[in-house]
Coordinates of N, CA, C and O in Angstrom, one line a residue:
X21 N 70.9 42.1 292.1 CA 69.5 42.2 292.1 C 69.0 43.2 293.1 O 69.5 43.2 294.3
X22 N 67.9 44.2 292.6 CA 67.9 45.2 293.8 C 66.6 44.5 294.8 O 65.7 43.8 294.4
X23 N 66.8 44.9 295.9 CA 65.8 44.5 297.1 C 64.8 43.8 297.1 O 64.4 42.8 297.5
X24 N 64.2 45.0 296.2 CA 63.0 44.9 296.0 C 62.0 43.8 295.1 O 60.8 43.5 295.1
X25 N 63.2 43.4 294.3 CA 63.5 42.5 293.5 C 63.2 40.8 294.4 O 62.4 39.9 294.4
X26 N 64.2 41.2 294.9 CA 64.3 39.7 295.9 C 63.2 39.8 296.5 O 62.5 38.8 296.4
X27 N 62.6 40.9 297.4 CA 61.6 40.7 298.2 C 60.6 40.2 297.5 O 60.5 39.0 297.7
X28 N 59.8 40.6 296.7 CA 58.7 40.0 295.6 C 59.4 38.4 295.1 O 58.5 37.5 294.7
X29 N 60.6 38.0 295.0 CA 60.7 36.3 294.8 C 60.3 35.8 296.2 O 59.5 34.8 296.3
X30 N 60.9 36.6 297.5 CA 60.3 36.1 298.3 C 59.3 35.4 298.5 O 58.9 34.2 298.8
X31 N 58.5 37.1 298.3 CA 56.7 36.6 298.4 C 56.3 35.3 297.8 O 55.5 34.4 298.4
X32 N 56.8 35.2 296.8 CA 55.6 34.2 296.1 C 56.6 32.4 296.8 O 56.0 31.3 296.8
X33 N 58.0 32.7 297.2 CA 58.8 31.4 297.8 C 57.3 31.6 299.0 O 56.7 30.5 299.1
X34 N 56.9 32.5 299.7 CA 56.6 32.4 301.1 C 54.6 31.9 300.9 O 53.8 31.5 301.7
X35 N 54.4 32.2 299.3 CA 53.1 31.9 299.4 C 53.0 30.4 299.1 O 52.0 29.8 299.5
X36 N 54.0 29.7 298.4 CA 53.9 28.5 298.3 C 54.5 27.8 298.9 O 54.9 26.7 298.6
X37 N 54.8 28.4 299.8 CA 55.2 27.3 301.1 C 54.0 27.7 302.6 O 54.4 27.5 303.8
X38 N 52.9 28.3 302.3 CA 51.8 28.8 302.6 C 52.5 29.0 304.4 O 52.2 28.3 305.4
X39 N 53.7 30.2 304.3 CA 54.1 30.6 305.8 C 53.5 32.4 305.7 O 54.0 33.4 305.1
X40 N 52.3 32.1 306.6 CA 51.8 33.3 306.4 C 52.8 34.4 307.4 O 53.4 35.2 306.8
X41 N 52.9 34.3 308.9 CA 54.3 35.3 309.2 C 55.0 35.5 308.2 O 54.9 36.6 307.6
X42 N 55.9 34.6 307.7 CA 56.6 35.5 306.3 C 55.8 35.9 305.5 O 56.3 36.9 304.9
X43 N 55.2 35.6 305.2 CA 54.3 36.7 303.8 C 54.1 38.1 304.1 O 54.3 39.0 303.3
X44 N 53.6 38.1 305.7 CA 52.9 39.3 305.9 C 54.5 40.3 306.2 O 54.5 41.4 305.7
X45 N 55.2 40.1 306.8 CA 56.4 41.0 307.0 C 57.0 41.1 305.7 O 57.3 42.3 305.4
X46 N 57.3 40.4 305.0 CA 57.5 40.8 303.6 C 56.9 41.4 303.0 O 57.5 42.4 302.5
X47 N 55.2 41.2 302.7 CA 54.5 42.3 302.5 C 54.8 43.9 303.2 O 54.8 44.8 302.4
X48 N 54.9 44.1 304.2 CA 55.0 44.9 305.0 C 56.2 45.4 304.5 O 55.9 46.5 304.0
X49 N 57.9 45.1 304.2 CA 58.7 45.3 303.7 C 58.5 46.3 302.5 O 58.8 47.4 302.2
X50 N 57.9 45.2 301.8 CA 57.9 45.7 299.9 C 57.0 46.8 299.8 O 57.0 47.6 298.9
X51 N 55.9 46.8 301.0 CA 55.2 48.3 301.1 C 56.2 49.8 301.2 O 56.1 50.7 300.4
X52 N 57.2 49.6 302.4 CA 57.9 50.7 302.5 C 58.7 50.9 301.7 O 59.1 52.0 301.4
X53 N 59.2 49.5 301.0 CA 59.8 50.2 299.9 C 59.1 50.8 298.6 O 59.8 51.7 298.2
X54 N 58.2 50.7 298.1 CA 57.5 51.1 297.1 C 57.1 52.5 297.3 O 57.0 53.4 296.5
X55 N 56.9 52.6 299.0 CA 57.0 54.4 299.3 C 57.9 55.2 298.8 O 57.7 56.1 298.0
X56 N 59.2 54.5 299.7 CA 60.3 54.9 299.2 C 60.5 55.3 297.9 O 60.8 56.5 297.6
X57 N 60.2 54.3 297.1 CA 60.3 54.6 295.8 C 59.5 55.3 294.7 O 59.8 55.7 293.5
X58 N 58.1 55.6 295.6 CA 57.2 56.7 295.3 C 57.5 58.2 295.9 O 56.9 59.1 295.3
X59 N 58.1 58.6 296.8 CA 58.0 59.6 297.2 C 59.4 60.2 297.4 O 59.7 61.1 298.2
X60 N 60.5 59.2 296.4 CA 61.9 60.0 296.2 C 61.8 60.5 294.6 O 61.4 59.9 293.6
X61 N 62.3 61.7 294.8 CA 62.1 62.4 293.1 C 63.2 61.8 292.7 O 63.2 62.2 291.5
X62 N 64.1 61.2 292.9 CA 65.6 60.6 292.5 C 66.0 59.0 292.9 O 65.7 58.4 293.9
X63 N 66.7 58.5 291.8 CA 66.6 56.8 292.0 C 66.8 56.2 293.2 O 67.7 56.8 293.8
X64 N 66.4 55.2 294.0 CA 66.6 55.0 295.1 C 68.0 54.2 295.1 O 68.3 53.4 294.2
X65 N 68.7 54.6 296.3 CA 70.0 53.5 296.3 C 70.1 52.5 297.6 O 69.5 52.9 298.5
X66 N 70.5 51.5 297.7 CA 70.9 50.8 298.5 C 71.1 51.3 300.0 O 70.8 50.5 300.9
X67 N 71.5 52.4 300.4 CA 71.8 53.1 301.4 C 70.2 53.7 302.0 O 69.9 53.5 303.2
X68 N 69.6 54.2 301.2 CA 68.1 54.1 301.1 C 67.2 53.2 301.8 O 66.5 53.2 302.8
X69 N 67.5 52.4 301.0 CA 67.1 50.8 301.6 C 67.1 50.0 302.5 O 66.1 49.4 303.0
X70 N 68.6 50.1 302.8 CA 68.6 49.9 304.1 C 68.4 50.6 305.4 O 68.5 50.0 306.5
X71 N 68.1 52.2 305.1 CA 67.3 53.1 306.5 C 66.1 52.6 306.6 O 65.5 52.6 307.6
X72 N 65.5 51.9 305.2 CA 64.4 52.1 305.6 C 63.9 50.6 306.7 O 63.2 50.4 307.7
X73 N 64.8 49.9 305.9 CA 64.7 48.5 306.8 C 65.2 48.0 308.4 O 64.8 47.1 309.2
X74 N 66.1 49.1 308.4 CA 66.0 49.8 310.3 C 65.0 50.1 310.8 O 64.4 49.7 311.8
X75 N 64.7 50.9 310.1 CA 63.3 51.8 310.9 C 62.3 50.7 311.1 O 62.1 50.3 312.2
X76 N 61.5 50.0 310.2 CA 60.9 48.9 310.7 C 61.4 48.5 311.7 O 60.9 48.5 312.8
X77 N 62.8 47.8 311.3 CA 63.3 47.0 313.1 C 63.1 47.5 314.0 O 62.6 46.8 314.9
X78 N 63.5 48.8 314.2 CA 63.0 49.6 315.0 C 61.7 49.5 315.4 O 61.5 49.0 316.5
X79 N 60.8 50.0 314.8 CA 59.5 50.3 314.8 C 59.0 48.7 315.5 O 58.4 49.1 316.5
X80 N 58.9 47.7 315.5 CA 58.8 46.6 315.5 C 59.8 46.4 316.9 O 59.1 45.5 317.4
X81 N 60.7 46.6 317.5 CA 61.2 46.5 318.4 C 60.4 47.3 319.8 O 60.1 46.8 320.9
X82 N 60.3 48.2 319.6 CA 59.3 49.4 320.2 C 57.6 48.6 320.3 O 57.0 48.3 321.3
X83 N 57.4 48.4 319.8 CA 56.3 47.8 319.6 C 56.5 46.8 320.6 O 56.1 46.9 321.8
X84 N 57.0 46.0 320.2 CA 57.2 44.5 321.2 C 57.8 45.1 322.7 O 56.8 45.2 323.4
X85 N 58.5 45.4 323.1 CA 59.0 46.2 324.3 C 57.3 47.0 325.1 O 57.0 47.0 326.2
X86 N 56.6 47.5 323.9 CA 55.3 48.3 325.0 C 54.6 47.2 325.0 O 53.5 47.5 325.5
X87 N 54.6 45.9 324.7 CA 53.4 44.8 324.9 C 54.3 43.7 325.5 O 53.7 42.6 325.8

């Protein structure tokens, strides 16, 4: 099942169990991927996927560290 796939069963596991932190990072997830998947002229792969899901950590790591 690709990622993005799971992330969207997520979503809706996370709306009916009304945990808004998980919704909203999930959300937040399935955004960058849909970039991803809008702004590569070629199928996205798994390798893909997973830079992109670093970089959040990242980005989110950085964040927390200046506050």
């Amino acid at each position: 099942m690709p990622l993005i796939d799971q992330v969207s069963l997520d979503i809706v596991a996370a709306m009916k169990g009304r945990e808004e932190a998980r919704l909203s990072a999930l959300r937040m997830i399935k955004a960058a991927l849909m970039k991803l998947k809008v702004d590569s002229p070629k199928p996205v792969d798994e390798a893909a996927e997973m830079q992109v899901l670093k970089s959040l950590i990242k980005q989110r790591i950085v964040a927390a560290e200046m506050f």
